[in-house]
Short mmCIF file of C-alpha atoms in Angstrom, two decimals:
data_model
loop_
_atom_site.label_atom_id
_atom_site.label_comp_id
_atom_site.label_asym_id
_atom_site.label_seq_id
_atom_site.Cartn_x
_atom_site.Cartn_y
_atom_site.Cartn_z
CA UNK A 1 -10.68 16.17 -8.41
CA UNK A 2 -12.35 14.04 -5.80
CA UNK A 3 -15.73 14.98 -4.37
CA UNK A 4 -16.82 15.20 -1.12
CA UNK A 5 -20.70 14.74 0.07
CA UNK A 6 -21.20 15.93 3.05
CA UNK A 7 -25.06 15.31 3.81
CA UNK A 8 -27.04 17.94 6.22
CA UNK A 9 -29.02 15.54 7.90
CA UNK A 10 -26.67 16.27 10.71
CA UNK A 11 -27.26 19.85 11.02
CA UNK A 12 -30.50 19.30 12.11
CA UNK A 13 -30.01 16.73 14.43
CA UNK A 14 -32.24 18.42 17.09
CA UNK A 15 -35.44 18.44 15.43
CA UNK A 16 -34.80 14.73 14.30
CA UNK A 17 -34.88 13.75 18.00
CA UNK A 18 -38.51 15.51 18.12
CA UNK A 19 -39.60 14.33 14.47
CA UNK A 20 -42.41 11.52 14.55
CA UNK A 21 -40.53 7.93 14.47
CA UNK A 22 -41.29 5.98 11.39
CA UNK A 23 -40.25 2.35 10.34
CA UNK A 24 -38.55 2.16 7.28
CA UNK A 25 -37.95 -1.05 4.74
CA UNK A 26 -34.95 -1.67 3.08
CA UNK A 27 -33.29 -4.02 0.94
CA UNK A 28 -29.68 -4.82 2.45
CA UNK A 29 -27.99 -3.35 -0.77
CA UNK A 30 -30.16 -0.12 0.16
CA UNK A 31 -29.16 -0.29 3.57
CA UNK A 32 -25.68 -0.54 2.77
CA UNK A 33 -25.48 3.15 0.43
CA UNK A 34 -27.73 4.86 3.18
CA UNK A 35 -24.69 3.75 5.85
CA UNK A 36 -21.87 4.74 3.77
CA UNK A 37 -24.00 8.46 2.98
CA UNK A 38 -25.54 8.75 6.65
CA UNK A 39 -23.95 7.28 9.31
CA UNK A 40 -22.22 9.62 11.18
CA UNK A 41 -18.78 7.84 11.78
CA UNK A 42 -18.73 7.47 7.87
CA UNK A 43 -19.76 11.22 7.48
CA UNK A 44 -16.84 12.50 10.38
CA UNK A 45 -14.21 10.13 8.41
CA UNK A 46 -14.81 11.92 4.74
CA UNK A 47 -14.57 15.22 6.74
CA UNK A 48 -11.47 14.17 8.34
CA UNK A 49 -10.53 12.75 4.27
CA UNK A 50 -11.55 16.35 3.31
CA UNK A 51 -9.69 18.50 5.58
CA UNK A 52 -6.18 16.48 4.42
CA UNK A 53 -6.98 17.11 1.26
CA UNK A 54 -7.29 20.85 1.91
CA UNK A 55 -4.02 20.30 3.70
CA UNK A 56 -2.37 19.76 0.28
CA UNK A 57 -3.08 23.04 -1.03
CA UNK A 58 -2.35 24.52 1.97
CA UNK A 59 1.61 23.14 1.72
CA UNK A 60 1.50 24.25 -1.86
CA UNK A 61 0.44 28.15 -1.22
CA UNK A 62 4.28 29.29 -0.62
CA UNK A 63 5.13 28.00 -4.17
CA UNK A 64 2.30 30.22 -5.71
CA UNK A 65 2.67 34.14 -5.82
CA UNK A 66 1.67 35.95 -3.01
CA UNK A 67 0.75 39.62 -3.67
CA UNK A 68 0.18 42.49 -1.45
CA UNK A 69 -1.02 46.23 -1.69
CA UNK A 70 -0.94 49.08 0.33
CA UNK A 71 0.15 52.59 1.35
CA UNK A 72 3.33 53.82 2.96
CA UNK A 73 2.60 57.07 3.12
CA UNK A 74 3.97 59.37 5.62
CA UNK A 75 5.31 62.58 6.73
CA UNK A 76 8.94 63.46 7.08
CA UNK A 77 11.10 65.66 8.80
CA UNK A 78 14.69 65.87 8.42
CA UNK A 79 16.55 63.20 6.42
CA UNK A 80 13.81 60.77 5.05
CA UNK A 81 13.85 57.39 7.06
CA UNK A 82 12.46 54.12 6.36
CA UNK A 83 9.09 52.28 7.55
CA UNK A 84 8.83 48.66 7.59
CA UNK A 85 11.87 48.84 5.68
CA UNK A 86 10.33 50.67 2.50
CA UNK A 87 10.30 54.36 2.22
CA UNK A 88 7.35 56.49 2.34
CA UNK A 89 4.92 55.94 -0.63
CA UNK A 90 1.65 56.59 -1.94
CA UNK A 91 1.29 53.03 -3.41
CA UNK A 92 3.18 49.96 -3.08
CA UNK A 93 3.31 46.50 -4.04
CA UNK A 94 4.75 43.59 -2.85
CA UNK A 95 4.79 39.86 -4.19
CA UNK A 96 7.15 36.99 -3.17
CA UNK A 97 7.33 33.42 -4.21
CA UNK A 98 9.19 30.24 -2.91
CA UNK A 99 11.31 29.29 -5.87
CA UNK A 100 13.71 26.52 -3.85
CA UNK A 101 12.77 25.70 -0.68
CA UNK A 102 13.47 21.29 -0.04
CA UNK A 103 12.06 20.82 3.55
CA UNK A 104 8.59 22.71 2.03
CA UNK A 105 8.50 20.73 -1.30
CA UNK A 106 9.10 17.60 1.31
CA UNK A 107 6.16 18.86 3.16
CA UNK A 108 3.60 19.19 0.11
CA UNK A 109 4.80 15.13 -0.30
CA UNK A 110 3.87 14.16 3.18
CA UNK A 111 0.77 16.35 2.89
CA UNK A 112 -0.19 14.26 0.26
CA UNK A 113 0.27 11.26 1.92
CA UNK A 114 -1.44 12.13 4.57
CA UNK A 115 -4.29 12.87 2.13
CA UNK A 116 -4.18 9.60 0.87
CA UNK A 117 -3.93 7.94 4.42
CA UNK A 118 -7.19 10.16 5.18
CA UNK A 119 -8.69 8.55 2.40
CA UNK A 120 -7.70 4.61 3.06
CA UNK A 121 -8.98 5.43 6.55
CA UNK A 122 -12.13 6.90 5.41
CA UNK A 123 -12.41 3.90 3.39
CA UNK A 124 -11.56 1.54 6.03
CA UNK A 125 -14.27 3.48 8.05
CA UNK A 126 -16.71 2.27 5.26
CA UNK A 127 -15.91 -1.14 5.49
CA UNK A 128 -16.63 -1.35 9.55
CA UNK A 129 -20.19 0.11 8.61
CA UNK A 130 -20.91 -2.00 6.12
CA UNK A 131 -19.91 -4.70 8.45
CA UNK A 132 -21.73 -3.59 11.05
CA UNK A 133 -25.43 -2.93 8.84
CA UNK A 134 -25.20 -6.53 7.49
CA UNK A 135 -24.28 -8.12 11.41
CA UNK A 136 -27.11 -5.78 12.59
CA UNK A 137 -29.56 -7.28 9.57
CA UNK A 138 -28.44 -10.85 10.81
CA UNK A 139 -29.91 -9.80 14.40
CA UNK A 140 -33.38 -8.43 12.53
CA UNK A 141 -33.36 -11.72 10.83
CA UNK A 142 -32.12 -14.06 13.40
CA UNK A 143 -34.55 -12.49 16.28
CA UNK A 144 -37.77 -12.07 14.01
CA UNK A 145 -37.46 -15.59 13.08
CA UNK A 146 -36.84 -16.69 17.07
CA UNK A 147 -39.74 -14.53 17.62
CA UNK A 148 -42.01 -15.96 15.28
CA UNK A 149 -41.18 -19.79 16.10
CA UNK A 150 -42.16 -18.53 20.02
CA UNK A 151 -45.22 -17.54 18.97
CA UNK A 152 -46.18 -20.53 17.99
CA UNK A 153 -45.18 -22.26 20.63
CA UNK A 154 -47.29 -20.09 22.68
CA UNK A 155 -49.99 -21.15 20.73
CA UNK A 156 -49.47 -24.93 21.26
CA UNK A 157 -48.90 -24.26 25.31
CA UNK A 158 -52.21 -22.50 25.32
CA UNK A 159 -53.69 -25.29 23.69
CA UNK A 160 -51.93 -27.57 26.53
CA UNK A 161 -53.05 -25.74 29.26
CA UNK A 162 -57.08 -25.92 27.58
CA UNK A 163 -56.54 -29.34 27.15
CA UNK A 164 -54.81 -30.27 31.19
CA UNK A 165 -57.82 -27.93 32.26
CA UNK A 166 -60.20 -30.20 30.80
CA UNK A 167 -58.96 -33.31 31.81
CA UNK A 168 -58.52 -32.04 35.56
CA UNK A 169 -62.17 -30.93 35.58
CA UNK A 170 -63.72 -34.69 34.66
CA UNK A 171 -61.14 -36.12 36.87
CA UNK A 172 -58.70 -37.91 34.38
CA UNK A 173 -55.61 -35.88 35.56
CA UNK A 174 -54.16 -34.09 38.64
CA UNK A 175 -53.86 -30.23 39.72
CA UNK A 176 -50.70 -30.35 39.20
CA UNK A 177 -51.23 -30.98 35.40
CA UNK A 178 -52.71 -27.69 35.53
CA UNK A 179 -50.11 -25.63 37.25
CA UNK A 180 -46.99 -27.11 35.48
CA UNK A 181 -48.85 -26.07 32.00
CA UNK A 182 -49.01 -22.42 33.36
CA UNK A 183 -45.24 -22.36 34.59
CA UNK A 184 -44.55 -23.70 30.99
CA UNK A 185 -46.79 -21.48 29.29
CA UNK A 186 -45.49 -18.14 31.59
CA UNK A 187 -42.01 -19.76 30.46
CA UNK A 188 -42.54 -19.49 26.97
CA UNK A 189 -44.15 -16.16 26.82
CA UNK A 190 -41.49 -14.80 28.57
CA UNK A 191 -39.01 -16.12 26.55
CA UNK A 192 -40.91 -14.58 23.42
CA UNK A 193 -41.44 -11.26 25.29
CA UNK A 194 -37.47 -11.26 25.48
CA UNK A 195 -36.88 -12.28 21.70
CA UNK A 196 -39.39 -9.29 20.65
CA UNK A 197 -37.30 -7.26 22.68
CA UNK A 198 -34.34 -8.59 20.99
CA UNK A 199 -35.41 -7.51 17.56
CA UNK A 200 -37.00 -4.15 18.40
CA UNK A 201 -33.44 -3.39 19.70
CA UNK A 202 -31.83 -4.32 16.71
CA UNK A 203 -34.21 -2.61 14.37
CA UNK A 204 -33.33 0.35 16.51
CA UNK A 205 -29.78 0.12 16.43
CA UNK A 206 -29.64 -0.80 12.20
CA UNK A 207 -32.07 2.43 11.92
CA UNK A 208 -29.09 4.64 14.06
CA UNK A 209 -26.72 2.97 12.11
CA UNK A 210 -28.17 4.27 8.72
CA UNK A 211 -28.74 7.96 10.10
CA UNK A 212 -32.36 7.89 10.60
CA UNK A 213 -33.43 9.63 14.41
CA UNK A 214 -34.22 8.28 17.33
CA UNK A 215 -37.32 5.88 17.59
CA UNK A 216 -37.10 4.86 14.10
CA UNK A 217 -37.03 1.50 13.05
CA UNK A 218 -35.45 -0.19 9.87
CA UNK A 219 -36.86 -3.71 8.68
CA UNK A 220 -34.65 -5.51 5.93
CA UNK A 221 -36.63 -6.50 3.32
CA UNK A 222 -35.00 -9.73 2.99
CA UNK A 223 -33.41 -12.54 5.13
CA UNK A 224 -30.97 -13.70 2.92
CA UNK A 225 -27.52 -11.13 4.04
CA UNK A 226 -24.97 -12.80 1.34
CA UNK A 227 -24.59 -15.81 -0.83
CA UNK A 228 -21.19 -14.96 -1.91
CA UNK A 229 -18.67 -18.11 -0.73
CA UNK A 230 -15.44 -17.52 1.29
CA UNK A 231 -11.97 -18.77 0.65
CA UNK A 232 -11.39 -22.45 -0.16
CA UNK A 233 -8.36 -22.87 1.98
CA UNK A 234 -7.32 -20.79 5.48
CA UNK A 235 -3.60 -20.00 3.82
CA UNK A 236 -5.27 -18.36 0.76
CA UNK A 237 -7.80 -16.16 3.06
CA UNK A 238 -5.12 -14.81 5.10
CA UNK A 239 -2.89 -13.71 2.41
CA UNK A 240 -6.03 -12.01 0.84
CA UNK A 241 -6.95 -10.47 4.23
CA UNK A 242 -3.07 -8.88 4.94
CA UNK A 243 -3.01 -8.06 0.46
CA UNK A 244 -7.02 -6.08 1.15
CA UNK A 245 -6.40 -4.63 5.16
CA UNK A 246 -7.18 -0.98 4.88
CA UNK A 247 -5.81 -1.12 8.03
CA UNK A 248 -2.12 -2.28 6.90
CA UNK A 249 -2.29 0.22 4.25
CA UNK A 250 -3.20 3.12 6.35
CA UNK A 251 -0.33 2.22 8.62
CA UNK A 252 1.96 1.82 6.27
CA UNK A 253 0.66 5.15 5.05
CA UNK A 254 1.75 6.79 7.84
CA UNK A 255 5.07 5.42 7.99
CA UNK A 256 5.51 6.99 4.32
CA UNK A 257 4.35 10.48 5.89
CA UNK A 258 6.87 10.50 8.75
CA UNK A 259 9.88 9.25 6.10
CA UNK A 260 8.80 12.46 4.18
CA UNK A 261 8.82 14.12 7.43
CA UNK A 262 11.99 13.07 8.43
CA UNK A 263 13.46 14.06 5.25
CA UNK A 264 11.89 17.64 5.48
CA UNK A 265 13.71 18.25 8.88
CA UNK A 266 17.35 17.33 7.23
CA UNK A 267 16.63 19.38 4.41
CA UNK A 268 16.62 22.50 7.23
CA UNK A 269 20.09 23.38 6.18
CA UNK A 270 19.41 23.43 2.23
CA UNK A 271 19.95 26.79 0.78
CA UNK A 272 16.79 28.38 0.06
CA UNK A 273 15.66 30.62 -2.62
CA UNK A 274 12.62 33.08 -2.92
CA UNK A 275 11.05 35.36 -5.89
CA UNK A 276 10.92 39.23 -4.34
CA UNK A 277 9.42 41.88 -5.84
CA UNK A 278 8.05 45.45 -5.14
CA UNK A 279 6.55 48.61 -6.64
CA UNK A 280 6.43 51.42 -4.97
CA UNK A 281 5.12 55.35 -5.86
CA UNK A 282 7.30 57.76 -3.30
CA UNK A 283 5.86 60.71 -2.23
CA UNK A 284 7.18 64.24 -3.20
CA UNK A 285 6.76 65.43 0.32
CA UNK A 286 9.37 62.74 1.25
CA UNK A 287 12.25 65.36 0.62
CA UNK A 288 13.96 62.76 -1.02
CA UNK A 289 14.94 64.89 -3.48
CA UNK A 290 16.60 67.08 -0.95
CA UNK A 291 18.92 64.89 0.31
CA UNK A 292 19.72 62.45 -3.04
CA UNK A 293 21.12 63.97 -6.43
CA UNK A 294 18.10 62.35 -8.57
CA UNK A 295 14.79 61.14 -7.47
CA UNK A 296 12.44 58.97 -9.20
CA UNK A 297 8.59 59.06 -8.22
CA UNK A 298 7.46 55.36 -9.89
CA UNK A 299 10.42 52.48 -8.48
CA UNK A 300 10.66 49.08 -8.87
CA UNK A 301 12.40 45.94 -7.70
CA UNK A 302 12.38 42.22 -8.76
CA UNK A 303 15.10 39.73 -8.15
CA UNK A 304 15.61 36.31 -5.51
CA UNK A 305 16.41 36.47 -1.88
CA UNK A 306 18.76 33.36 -1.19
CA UNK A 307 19.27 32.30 2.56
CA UNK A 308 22.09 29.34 2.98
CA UNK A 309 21.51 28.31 6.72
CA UNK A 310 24.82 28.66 8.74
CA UNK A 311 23.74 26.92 12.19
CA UNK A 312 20.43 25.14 12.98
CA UNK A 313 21.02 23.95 16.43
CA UNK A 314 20.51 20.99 18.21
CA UNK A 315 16.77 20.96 17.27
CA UNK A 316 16.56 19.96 14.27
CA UNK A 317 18.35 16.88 15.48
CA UNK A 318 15.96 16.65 18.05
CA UNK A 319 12.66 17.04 15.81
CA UNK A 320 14.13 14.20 13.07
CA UNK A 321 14.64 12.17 16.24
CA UNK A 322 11.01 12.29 17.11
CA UNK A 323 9.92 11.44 14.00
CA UNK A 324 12.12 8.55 13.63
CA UNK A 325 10.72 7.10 16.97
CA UNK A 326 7.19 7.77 15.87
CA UNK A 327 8.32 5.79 12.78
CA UNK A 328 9.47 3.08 14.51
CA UNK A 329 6.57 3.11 16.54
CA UNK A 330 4.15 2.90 13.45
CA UNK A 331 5.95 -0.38 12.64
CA UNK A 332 5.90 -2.17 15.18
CA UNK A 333 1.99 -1.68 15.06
CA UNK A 334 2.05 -2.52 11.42
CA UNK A 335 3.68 -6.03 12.54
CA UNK A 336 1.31 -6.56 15.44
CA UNK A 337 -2.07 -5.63 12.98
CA UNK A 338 -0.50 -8.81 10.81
CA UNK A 339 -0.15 -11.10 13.31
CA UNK A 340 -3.43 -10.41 14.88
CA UNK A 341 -4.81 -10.35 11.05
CA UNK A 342 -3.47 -13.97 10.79
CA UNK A 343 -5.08 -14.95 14.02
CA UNK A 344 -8.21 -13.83 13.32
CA UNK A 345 -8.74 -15.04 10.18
CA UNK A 346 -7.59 -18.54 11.65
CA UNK A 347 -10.26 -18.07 14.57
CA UNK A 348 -12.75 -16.85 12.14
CA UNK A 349 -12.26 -20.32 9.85
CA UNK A 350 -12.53 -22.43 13.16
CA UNK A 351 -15.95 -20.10 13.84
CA UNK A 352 -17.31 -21.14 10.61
CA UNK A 353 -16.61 -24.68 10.95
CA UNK A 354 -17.86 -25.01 14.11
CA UNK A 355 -20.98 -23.19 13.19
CA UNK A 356 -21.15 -25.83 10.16
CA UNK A 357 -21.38 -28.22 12.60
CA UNK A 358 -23.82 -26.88 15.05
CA UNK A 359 -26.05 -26.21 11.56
CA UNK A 360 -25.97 -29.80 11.04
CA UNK A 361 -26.38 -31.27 13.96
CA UNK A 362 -29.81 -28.56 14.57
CA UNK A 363 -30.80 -29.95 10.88
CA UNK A 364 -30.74 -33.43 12.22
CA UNK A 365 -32.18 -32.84 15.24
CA UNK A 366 -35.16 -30.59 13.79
CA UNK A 367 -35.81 -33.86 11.13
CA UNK A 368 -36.52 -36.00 13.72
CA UNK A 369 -38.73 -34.04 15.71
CA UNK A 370 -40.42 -33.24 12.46
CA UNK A 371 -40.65 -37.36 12.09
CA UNK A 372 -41.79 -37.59 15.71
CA UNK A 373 -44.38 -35.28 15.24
CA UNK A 374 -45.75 -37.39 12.41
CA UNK A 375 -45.58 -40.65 14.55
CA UNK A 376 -47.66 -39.00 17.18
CA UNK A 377 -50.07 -37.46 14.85
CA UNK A 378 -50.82 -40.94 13.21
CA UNK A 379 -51.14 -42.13 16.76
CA UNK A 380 -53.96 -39.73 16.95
CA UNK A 381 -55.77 -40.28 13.98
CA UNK A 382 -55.82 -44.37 15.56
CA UNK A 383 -57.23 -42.50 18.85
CA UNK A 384 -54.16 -44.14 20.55
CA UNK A 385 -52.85 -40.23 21.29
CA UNK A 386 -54.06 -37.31 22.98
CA UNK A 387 -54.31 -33.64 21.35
CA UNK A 388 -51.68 -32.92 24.64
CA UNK A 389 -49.28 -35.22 23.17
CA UNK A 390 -49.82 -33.94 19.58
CA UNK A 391 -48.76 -29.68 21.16
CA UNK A 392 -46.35 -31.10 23.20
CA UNK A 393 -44.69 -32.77 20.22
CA UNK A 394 -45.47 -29.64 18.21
CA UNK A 395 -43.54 -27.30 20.84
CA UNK A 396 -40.70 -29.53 20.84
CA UNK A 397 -40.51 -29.20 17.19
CA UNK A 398 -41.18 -25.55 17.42
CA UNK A 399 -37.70 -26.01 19.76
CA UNK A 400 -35.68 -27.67 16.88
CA UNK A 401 -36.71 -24.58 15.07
CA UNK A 402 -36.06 -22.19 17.31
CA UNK A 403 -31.94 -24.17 17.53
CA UNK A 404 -32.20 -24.43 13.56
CA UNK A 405 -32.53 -21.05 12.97
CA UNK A 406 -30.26 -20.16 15.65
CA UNK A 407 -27.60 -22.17 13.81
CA UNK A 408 -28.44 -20.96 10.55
CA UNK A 409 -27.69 -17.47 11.54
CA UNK A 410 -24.71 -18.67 13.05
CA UNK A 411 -23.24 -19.59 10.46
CA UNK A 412 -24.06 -16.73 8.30
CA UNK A 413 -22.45 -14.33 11.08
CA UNK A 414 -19.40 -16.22 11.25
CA UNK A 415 -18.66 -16.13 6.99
CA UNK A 416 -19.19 -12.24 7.13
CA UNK A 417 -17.00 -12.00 9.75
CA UNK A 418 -14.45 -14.02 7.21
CA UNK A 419 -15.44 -11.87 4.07
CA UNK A 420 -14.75 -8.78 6.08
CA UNK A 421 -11.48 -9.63 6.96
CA UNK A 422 -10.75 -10.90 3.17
CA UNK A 423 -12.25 -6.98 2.21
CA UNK A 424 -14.51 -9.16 -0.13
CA UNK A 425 -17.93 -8.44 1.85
CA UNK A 426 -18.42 -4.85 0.44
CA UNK A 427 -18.64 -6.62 -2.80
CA UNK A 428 -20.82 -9.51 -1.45
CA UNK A 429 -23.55 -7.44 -0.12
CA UNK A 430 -23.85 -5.28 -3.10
#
């Protein structure tokens, strides 16, 4: 029998909000298991997995023995009557069992399925936070790296603005020098200011995401999210993505639960057949004995009640009506989650080439500001450049960087949003 972990982190959620924040380092593999344990979505979906599965047993009680003990006893006067249908007694007991009953052994089937469509969804659950941790460790990644790169440009802008000071002061350049070097160097710190912020908020969000409180933060421990490759060819990823959706399978799922369903309601004029039994100790102050020619103090009774349903009405109809439209309704979404599958995974391909492209171009473009920088450092060691010129070809580079890695990450974000459509990226990231 499955089992269910159900952690009880979120019992205490209150003191977590006043707990002392921490930042925490993990590995995106460790990330990953923490989601799937802690995150709260994943935790509600097992619970909502759990209570189906209690919903099986549930539809199963009637088919085990149901037993009952009490005491009848009363007083009589006059011609002994009945209570509750027995007759007075000291002790009684009572048991009955479903022997034959279709629309309930229908409804034990459609609990199941239900279970299983629980489960599937529960699953499917698992994928969109595994999903969502690795896009969330791209962010870390992609705005730590931005952040960095800023930070040196600051560094070279500062250097600017020394070296226009300078210049202005023995006379070799213009004010103005001066005051475009601050607008550029206000520009750039504001621009890193905005990347930190960028990055704290992500940490924040990927440290919610795993379960940890409020005001923690969660650094991966690596860059690198998944080296795994996609499919060669569009045509084969989007039969793998409609062959792995959890969400096709939970739909269809369902339609499985209302055909049981549906069959259940017909079944409402099935004969039906029950196990009965009873005990029962009579009193001797019943004056049974008065009015019958023999009684017996200890009685018993054990046989089937059968009930063959003349009549049901119009609502059964009615009821196996509704389910059919729900049915109906269930797949028409099922054909409408395929053709939106197929579209994304066509938009998704056109994403990653696209953001092959830009990843190229930002390679080129950082090589030859790389080469430029050279030039103008060579200049410099012949005296024919300034150290101005030498930060000002350093920021641009620091620019190409800034584009590269932009790319870079780019591209990364747009093949996990192919492997998660192909259910392949729980297996990448592990």
């Amino acid at each position: 029998m499955r089992k269910f972990f159900v952690p009880r982190l979120f019992l205490l959620a209150p003191l977590a909000l006043a707990a002392h924040a921490e930042t925490y380092t993990l590995t995106l593999k460790q990330a990953v298991d923490r989601a799937l344990a802690q995150n709260p979505e994943a935790v509600m979906a097992r619970l909502d997995e759990l209570k189906a599965s209690q919903g099986v047993k549930v539809a199963e009680s009637p088919f085990r023995p149901r037993v009952g003990a009490g005491s009848g006893l009363a007083y009589s006067s006059g011609f002994p009557l009945s209570i509750d249908g027995s007759a007075p007694s000291i002790f009684e007991v009572k048991a009955n069992q479903y022997l034959f009953n279709r629309p309930q052994t229908l409804a034990i089937a459609q609990a199941k399925e239900s279970a299983r469509g629980a489960s599937i969804a529960a699953s499917e659950k698992g994928d969109e936070v595994t999903y969502r941790v690795a896009s969330l460790g791209v962010d870390v990644a992609r705005s730590t790296k931005l952040a960095d790169a800023a930070g040196r440009q600051i560094e070279s802008l500062e250097k600017v603005l020394a070296t226009a000071q300078a210049r202005v002061e023995e006379g070799r350049e213009l004010p103005v020098a001066v005051q475009q070097a601050k607008v550029t160097l206000l520009r750039g710190r504001q621009r890193a200011m905005a990347l930190e912020s960028d990055r704290d908020f992500a940490e924040w969000s990927l440290a919610a995401t795993l379960g940890y409180g409020a005001g923690d933060l969660v650094k991966p421990a690596t860059d690198a999210v998944s080296q795994s490759g996609i499919p060669n060819s569009e045509d084969a990823a989007v039969q793998t993505a409609l062959s792995a959706s959890k969400e096709l399978k939970r739909i269809q799922s369902g339609i499985d639960a209302k055909g049981l369903e549906i069959r259940s309601d017909k079944a409402q004029n099935l004969p039906r057949v029950d196990l009965v039994a009873q005990y029962s100790m009579l009193s001797t102050y019943s004056h049974y004995d008065q009015y019958f020619a023999k009684f017996q103090q200890n009685n018993g009774q054990i046989g089937a009640s059968i009930q063959v349903p003349l009549f049901t009405g119009a609502a059964v109809k009615a009821v196996v009506a509704q389910a059919e439209t729900d049915q109906r309704h269930l797949q028409t979404e099922a054909q409408a989650a395929r053709n939106r599958i197929a579209l994304d995974v066509h938009q998704s391909y056109q994403e990653v080439k696209k953001a092959e492209i830009a990843r190229q171009l930002a390679q080129a473009d950082l090589d030859l500001a790389r080469s430029q920088l050279s030039v103008v450092l060579a200049l410099m060691d012949e005296g024919r450049a300034t150290l101005s010129q030498v930060e000002e070809a350093r920021f641009a580079e620091d620019e190409k960087w800034i584009a590269f890695y932009d790319a870079q990450f780019g591209v990364e974000r747009a093949r996990l949003s192919v492997l998660r459509q192909t259910g392949e990226l729980r297996a990448a990231l592990q």
